[in-house]
Structures are given as structure tokens and as C-alpha cells.
Short mmCIF file of C-alpha atoms in Angstrom, two decimals:
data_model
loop_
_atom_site.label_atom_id
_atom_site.label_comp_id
_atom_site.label_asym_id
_atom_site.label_seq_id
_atom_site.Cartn_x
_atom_site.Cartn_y
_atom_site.Cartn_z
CA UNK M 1 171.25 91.68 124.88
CA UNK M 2 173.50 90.71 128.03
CA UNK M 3 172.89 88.15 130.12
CA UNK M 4 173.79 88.27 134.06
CA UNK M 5 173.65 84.74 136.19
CA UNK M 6 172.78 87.07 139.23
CA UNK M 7 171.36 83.82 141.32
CA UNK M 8 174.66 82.07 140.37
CA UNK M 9 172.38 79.07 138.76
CA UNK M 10 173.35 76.70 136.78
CA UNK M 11 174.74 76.88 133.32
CA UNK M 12 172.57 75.33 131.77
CA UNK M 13 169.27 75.79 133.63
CA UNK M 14 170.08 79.44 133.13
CA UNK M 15 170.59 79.27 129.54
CA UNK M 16 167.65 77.07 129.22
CA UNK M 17 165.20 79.43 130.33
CA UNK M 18 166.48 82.06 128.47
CA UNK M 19 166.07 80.09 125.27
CA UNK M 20 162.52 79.39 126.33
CA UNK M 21 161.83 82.94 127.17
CA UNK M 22 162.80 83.42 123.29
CA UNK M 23 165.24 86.47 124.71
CA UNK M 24 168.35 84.97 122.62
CA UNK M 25 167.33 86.34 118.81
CA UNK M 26 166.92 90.20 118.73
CA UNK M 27 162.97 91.09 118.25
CA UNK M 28 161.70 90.59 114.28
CA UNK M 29 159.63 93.38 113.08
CA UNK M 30 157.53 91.67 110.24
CA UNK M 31 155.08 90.55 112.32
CA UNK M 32 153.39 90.86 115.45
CA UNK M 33 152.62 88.23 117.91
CA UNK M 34 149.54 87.97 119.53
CA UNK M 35 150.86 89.19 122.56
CA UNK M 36 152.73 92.17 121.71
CA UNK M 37 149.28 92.90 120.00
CA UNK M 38 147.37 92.88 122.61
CA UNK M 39 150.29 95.22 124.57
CA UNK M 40 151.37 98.74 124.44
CA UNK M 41 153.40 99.59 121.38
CA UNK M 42 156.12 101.64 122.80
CA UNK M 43 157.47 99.04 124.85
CA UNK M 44 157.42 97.05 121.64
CA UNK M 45 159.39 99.66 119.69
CA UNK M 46 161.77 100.13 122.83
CA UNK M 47 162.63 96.68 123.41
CA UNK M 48 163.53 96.53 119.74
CA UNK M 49 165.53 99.83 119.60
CA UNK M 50 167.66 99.23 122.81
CA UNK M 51 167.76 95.28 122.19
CA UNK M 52 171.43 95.32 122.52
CA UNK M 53 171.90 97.38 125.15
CA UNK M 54 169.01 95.24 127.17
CA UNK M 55 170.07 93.08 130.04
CA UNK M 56 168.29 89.61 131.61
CA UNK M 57 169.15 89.04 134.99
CA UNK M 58 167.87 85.78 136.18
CA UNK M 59 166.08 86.56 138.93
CA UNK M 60 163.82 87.87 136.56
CA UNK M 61 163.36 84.50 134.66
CA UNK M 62 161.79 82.85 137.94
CA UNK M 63 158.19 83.44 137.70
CA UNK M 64 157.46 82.26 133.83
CA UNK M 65 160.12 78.81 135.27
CA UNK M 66 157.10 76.75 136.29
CA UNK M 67 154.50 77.59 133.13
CA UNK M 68 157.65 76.94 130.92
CA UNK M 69 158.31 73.64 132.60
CA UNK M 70 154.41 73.19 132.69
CA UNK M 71 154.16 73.52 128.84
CA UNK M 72 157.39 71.45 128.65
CA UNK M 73 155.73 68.53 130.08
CA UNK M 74 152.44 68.94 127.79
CA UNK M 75 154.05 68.56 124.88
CA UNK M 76 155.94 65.28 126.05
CA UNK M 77 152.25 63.72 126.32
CA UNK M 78 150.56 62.17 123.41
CA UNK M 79 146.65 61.97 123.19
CA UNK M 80 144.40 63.33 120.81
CA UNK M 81 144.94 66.92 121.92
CA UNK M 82 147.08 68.71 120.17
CA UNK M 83 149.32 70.78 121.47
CA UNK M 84 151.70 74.10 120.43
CA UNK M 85 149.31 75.01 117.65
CA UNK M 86 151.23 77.55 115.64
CA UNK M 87 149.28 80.17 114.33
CA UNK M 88 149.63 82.56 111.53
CA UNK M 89 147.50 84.59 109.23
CA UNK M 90 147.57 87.68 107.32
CA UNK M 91 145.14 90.51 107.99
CA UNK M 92 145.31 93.81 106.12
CA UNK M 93 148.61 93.87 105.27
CA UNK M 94 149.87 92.44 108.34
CA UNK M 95 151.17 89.24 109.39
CA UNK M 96 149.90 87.61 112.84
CA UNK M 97 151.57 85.05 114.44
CA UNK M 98 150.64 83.03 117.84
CA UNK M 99 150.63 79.97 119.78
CA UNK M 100 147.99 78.46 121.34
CA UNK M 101 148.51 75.69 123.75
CA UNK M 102 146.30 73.47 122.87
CA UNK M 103 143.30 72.07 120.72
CA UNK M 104 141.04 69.07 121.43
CA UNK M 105 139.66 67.87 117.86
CA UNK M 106 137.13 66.16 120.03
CA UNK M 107 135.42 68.57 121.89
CA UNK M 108 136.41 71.54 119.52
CA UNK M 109 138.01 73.20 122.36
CA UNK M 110 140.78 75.39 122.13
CA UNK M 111 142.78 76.47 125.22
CA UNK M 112 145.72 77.92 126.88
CA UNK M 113 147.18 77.15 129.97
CA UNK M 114 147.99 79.64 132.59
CA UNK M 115 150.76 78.88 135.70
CA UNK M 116 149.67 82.11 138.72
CA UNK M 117 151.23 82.32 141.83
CA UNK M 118 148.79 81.73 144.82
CA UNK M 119 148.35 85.47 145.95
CA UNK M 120 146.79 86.39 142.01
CA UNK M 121 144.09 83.68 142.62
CA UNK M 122 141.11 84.11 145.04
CA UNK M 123 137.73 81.67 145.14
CA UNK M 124 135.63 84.20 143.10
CA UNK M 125 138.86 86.38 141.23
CA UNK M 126 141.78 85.50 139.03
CA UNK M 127 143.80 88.07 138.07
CA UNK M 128 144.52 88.47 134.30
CA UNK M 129 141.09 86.86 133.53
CA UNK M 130 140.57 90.18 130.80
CA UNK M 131 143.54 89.36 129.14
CA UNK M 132 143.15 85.38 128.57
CA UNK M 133 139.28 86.03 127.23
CA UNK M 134 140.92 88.46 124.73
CA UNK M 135 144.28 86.24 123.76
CA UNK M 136 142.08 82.67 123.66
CA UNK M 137 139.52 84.81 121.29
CA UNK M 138 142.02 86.20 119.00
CA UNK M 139 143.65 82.41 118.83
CA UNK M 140 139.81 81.57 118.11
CA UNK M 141 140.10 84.02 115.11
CA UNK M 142 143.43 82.87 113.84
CA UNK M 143 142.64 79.17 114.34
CA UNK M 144 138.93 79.40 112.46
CA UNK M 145 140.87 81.53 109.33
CA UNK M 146 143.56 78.64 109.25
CA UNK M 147 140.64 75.95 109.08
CA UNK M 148 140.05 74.74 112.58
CA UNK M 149 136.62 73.87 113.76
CA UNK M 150 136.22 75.66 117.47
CA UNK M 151 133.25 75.62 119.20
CA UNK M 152 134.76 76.28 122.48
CA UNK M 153 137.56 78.56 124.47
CA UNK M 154 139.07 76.89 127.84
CA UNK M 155 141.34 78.32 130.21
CA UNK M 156 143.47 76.63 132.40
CA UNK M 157 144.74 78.04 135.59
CA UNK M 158 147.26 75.90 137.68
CA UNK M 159 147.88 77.47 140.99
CA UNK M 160 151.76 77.51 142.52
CA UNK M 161 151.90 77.74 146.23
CA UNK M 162 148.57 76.22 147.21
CA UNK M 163 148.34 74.67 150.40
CA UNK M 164 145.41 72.64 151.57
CA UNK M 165 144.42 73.66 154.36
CA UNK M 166 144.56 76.83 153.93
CA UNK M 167 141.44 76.20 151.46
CA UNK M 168 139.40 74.95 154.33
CA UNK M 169 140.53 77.88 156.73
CA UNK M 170 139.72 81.27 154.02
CA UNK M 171 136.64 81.35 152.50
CA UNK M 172 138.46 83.83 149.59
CA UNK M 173 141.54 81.10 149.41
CA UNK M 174 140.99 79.18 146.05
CA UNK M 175 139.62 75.64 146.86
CA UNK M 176 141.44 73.68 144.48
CA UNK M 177 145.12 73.83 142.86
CA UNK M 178 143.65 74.03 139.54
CA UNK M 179 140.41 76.08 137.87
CA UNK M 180 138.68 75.71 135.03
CA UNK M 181 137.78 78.34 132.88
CA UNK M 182 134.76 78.56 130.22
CA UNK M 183 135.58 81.41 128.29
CA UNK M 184 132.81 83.26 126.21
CA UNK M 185 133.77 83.34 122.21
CA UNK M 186 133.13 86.39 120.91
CA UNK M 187 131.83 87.16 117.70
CA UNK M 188 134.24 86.89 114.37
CA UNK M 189 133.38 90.72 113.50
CA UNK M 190 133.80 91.74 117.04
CA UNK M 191 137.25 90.31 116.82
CA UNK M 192 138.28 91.39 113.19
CA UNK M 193 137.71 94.71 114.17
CA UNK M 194 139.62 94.81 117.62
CA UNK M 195 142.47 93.42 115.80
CA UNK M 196 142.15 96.29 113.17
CA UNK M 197 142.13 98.51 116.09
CA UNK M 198 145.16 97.38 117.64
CA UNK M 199 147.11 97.40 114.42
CA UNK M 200 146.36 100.73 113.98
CA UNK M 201 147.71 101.25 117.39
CA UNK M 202 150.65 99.64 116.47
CA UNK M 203 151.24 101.27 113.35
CA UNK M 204 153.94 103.90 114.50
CA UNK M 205 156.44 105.68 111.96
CA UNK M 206 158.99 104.55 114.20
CA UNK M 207 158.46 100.51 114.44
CA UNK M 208 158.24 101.61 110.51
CA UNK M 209 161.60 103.15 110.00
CA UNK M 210 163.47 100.74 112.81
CA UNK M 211 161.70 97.39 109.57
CA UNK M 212 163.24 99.29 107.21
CA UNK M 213 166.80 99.24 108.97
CA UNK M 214 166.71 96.35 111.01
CA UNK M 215 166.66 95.84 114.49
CA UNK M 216 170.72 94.29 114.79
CA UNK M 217 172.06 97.27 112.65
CA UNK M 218 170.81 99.99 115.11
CA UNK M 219 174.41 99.71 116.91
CA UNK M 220 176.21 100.96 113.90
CA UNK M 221 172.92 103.75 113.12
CA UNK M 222 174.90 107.02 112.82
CA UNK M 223 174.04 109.99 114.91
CA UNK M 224 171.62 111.54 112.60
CA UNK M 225 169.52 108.82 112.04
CA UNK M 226 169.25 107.96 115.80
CA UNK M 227 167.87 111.29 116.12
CA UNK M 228 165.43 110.61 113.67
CA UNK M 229 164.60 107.22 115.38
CA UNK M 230 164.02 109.21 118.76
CA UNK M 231 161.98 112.47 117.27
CA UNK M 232 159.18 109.27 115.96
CA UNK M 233 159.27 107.41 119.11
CA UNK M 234 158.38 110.87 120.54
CA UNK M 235 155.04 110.28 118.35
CA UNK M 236 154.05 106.41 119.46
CA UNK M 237 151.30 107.19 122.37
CA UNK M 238 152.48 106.73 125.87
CA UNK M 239 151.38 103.60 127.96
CA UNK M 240 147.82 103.68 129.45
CA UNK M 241 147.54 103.92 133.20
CA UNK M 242 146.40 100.54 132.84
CA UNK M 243 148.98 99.18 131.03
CA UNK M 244 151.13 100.77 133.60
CA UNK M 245 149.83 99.31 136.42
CA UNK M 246 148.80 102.62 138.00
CA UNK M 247 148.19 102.22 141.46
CA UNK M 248 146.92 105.44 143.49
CA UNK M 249 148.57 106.76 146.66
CA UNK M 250 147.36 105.58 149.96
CA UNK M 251 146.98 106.06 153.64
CA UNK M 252 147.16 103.20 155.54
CA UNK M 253 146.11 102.94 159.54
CA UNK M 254 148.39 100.66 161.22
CA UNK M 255 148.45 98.98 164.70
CA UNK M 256 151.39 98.74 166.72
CA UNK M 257 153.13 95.70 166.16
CA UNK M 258 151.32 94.51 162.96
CA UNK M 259 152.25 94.30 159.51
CA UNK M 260 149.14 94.49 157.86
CA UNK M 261 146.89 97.60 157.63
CA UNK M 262 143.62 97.90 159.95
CA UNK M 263 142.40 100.28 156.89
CA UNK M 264 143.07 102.14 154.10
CA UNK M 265 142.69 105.70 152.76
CA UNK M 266 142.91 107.73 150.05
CA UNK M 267 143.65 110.61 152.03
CA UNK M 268 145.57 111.74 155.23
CA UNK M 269 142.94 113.36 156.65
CA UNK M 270 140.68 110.44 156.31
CA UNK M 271 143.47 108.34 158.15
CA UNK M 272 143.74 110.57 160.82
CA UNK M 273 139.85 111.21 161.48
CA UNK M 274 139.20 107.47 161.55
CA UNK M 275 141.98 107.33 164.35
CA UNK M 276 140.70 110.17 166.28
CA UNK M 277 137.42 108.60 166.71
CA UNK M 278 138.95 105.35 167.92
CA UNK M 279 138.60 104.74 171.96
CA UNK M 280 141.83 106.11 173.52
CA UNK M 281 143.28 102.77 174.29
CA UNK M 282 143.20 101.62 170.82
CA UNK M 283 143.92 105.39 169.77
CA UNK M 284 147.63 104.87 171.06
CA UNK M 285 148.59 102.01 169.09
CA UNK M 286 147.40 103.19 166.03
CA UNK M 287 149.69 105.65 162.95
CA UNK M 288 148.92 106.75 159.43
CA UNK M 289 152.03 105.53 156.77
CA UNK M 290 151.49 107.05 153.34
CA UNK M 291 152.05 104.22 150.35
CA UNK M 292 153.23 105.88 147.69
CA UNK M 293 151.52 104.97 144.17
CA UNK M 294 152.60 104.78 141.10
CA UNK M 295 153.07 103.12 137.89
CA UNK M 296 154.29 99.21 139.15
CA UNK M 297 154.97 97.50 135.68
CA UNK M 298 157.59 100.79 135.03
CA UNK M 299 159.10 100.76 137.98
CA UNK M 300 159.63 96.75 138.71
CA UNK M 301 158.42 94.53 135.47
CA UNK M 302 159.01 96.88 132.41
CA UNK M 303 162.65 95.89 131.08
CA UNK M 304 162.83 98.87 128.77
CA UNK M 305 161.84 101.41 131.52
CA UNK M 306 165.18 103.18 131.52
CA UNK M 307 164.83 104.22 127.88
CA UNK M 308 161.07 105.34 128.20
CA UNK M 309 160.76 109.25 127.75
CA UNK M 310 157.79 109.19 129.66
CA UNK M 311 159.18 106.92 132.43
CA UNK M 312 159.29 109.05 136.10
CA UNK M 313 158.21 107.24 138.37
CA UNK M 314 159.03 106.68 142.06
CA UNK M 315 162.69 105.29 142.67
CA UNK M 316 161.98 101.72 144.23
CA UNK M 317 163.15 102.85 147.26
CA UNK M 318 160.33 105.03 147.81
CA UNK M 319 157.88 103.30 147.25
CA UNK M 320 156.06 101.45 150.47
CA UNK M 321 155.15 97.98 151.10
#
């Protein structure tokens, strides 16, 4: 994996992060973390497969900078809480590994902290709330196998880019900086078996064969066995539209001299009829702009994307504001 300083940082605040990030050892394949789990399994095998051809720019190391230096800070604190609680257990054949951020022996709460940017946050909305419920129950299932009491699942959401009085002014603008999350446990057998079913997800001939050779002597793989490698990647299933970040093509009506849309469409006819029966002094100063769609985490968070088969999606410069 290469490394490019492309916001000319620091040395060592640059190489910091990346150590943080874990993006300095190539990918193990004897385990899965909780995480990767929970995630698509191609990207998984392709991150492994290309790891040293991969490269970190660190522009791209800016948004997870404030949770790292978040969880930094939590473990410098000592109180009763514990925090980093390493999990691993072994489930069908299969080791699991994870780590939760914290557990309070107290109140038999387990939790994980979560650092969003302002714009994923509303007053009755947080993005990635799915996601947490499922991570913080799977920890739940870990942490109970390993011996811990938990009685309770808490997430933590701190907010970056909250300003107060904004809060007062936007009734969908969260209200504080920080939200607290009570997160439903689910049942052990409900979990057991959704970890069964993403192991079988994950249980691809090719993260099989790439074990078997190991991820850092793929650069020396001769030609043959590469094509090998590729023909069973052709077999792991392709990334939901959901996992993709699939967002639909739309039409939006837009008034002279504004940035943001008066409404949107999911058709250009649609845009143009709602125009047309506009009074003709607004009429003038309105337009249709198509936004393309697309699949968003392939073409601007997927670090793999350019070795994806199934990868065609826009170019970035197609794709609208």
C-alpha cells in the first residue's frame, strides 16, 4: 500500500492517522472483524488482493481524524468503565474479532461511540442508526459468549460542526452536540443466526484460495494463478444497491440565482409540467437540471473501486451537485 501526503501535513500527524486507521499491515484473512462482517465481501476480497497496489491519500483520512482523536482521549480516562474491550470468539469454524468501545460494569451497559458530521444528524434522524443497532448487538453476542454480563446497548453520537444557534433557528437542526442512543438488544438466536448468515456470505472460494497463499505473496503470484484468483472473484456476489449507495437520477427545478432546488423529480416531464403551471413571472426564473444518480460509495468512498469488475459508474465529473 502507498501512501501520498496530498494535504502536505505533517509527518507525523500523517503517519499517525494512518497507524490508527490500521492501513499499515496488509489485511489478515483468518478472521473477520465485526465490521467487514457486517460489509460486502467483495470489497473485502479486493482490498486484500490489490493491497499493494492500494493507495491512501490523506485527504481521505480527515473524516475518521476526530472519532480517532475522540477514542484517543477515552482511553486516557480512568473510571470504572472500561474501555477498548477486545473481542473474540469462535463460531462455526470461524474466528470473530471486534472492539467495542466501551463497557460500564455498573450499569451493564455496553456501547460504542460514534463522531458524525453535522449534515448526517437531524432532531428526529441519524444516519447510520441500522448499522450501530446491528454492530452494538453483535458486540452484545461476542461480549455475553466471552462472559460479560450486558443488560444494555448505548450509542453515542457526538456531533462535529454544531452551532448553537442554529438549534434554536431549525426545528430539524439537532438540539444538542451530543445524543443518546438506547439501542434495542436483540435476541441471542436472532443474532447467532445473522452471523451464520453473513459468514455464509462471506464464504467465497476466492477469500479461500487468496488464506491459502497469503495476502503479501500475491505480488510474486504467477500469471496462471492470478487468473485463477480473478475467474473466483468473478463468483463472490456483487455489492447490493444498498451497500452501494444507490442513489436514483433526478430532476431538479431551480430558481434563478439559487443554489438549492425549489423541487425535485424523478422525471423530466414532471419538472417541466410543474414549471409550466407556475404564474409567468415566476415561470421565467425557473429550469430543470438533471442529477445524475448512481452508485456514491463506488464512485467517491470505495478505495478498491478501480479493481471492481462490476464497477461503471458515472465519472465524478458527471455527476451533479
Amino acid at each position: 500500500m502507498r501512501f501520498v501526503n496530498d494535504l502536505n501535513m505533517p509527518d507525523h500527524a500523517f503517519k499517525a492517522i494512518c497507524l490508527r486507521q490500521g492501513r499499515i499491515e496488509p489485511p489478515k484473512l483468518d478472521y473477520i472483524g465485526v465490521s467487514a462482517l457486517m460489509g460486502a465481501p467483495l470489497p473485502r476480497y479486493l482490498h486484500a488482493r490489490y493491497w499493494h497496489q492500494l493507495e491512501v491519500k490523506a485527504s481521505e483520512t480527515m473524516n475518521a481524524l476526530q472519532g480517532q482523536m475522540g477514542h484517543l482521549l477515552f482511553d486516557k480516562v480512568e473510571t470504572d468503565t472500561e474501555t477498548e474491550i477486545h473481542l473474540k470468539v469462535e463460531f462455526e469454524g470461524t474466528r470473530i474479532m471486534g472492539v467495542a468501545d466501551y463497557y460500564d460494569p455498573k450499569l451493564l451497559t455496553l456501547g460504542d461511540a460514534k463522531f458524525k458530521q453535522v449534515n448526517a444528524v437531524t432532531a428526529t434522524n441519524i444516519r447510520g442508526t441500522k448499522d450501530l443497532e446491528t454492530q452494538l448487538n453483535i458486540y452484545c453476542w461476542m461480549a455475553r459468549r466471552q462472559g460479560l454480563t450486558v443488560e444494555h446497548l448505548q450509542g453515542d453520537i457526538y456531533i462535529n460542526g454544531w452551532v448553537v444557534y442554529k438549534a434554536y433557528g431549525d426545528s430539524a437542526y439537532p438540539k444538542a452536540p451530543y445524543l443518546k442512543l438506547s439501542i434495542p438488544v436483540w435476541e441471542e438466536p436472532f443474532t447467532a443466526n445473522y452471523v451464520r448468515e453473513r459468514l455464509n456470505v462471506h464464504d467465497t472460494r476466492a477469500i479461500k484460495m487468496l488464506r491459502g497463499i497469503g495476502v503479501t505473496s500475491v505480488p510474486d503470484l504467477d500469471e496462471g494463478m492470478k487468473i485463477r484468483l480473478d475467474a473466483a472473484m468473478l463468483e463472490i456476489p456483487v455489492c447490493t444497491d444498498e451497500e452501494r449507495f444507490m442513489q436514483p437520477t433526478k430532476w431538479a427545478v431551480m430558481r434563478e440565482g439559487q443554489k438549492k432546488a425549489v423541487k425535485l423529480f424523478d422525471r423530466r416531464h414532471e419538472a417541466w409540467e410543474y414549471i409550466g403551471a407556475q404564474a409567468p413571472g415566476i415561470k421565467i426564473k425557473l429550469s430543470a437540471t438533471e442529477r445524475k444518480g448512481g452508485y456514491m460509495k463506488c464512485l467517491w468512498y470505495c478505495n478498491v473501486a478501480k479493481f471492481c469488475p462490476h464497477n461503471k459508474t458515472l465519472d465524478k465529473n458527471e455527476t451533479a451537485e
